[in-house]
């Protein structure tokens, strides 16, 4: 049976996340010369996939991602859906032929709006400044389109600029601050953000993964070397 994965913290890292250099998918710690991956916005499935593929890693996690079994879900087979769709398509084709023999189908052209296959979702630019409650810019704030891997980080002045679509939700996160979300509802959006201190501690760590086996008991697998 499949192993259960649990993340534990024997020794949290002492290096500040904001002091690390921003890189793709996380930050680089100069003290121990390692890339620290940002897991705070990933699902249990996404975390488990990364852990199973990499032998040595360090990561940043929220408190509610720790000391519990990761919930891994399986995609259900969609063969029945494909089969049902094929049958319906076949039946629909047969019905159209029968109707056409009785009376020609008239094309309706009096709609106020007709869908065109060439219509596309308009992409817009959302920009603004991220600050703390004292008005200081927060460099390195993660700005991510919710449900995707697309995102940017704010610069040294706290400024960010991201391409998105109307209806998308942006997520703003920064170490030791509350996560903020807002939905884009119009064009030419400018959104300045004030981040509030968080009561939910986020940990940046070299991690232990606890894998539980059904028949062989618990196996502790160490991933990564701990920060010195």
PDB file of N, CA and C in Angstrom, residues 16 18 56 64 71 90 106 135 137 158:
ATOM      1  N   UNK A  16      16.330  34.354   8.318  1.00  0.00           N
ATOM      2  CA  UNK A  16      15.085  35.012   7.950  1.00  0.00           C
ATOM      3  C   UNK A  16      14.775  34.854   6.471  1.00  0.00           C
ATOM      4  N   UNK A  18      13.068  36.781   4.577  1.00  0.00           N
ATOM      5  CA  UNK A  18      13.225  38.055   3.867  1.00  0.00           C
ATOM      6  C   UNK A  18      14.687  38.384   3.580  1.00  0.00           C
ATOM      7  N   UNK A  56      16.919  15.396  -1.572  1.00  0.00           N
ATOM      8  CA  UNK A  56      17.405  16.395  -0.619  1.00  0.00           C
ATOM      9  C   UNK A  56      16.764  17.741  -0.921  1.00  0.00           C
ATOM     10  N   UNK A  64      -0.198  24.797   9.573  1.00  0.00           N
ATOM     11  CA  UNK A  64      -1.218  23.765   9.350  1.00  0.00           C
ATOM     12  C   UNK A  64      -0.806  22.716   8.318  1.00  0.00           C
ATOM     13  N   UNK A  71      -2.743  14.548   2.669  1.00  0.00           N
ATOM     14  CA  UNK A  71      -3.885  13.887   2.041  1.00  0.00           C
ATOM     15  C   UNK A  71      -3.668  13.846   0.538  1.00  0.00           C
ATOM     16  N   UNK A  90     -23.455  10.444 -30.829  1.00  0.00           N
ATOM     17  CA  UNK A  90     -24.003   9.588 -31.882  1.00  0.00           C
ATOM     18  C   UNK A  90     -25.512   9.724 -31.965  1.00  0.00           C
ATOM     19  N   UNK A 106     -34.108  26.015 -39.447  1.00  0.00           N
ATOM     20  CA  UNK A 106     -33.901  27.428 -39.725  1.00  0.00           C
ATOM     21  C   UNK A 106     -32.800  27.978 -38.825  1.00  0.00           C
ATOM     22  N   UNK A 135       3.788  51.482   6.733  1.00  0.00           N
ATOM     23  CA  UNK A 135       4.047  52.133   5.452  1.00  0.00           C
ATOM     24  C   UNK A 135       5.357  51.757   4.799  1.00  0.00           C
ATOM     25  N   UNK A 137       7.751  49.465   2.484  1.00  0.00           N
ATOM     26  CA  UNK A 137       7.555  48.517   1.378  1.00  0.00           C
ATOM     27  C   UNK A 137       8.059  47.126   1.751  1.00  0.00           C
ATOM     28  N   UNK A 158       8.515  47.606  -3.103  1.00  0.00           N
ATOM     29  CA  UNK A 158       7.224  46.998  -2.811  1.00  0.00           C
ATOM     30  C   UNK A 158       6.305  46.926  -4.010  1.00  0.00           C
TER      31      UNK A 158
END
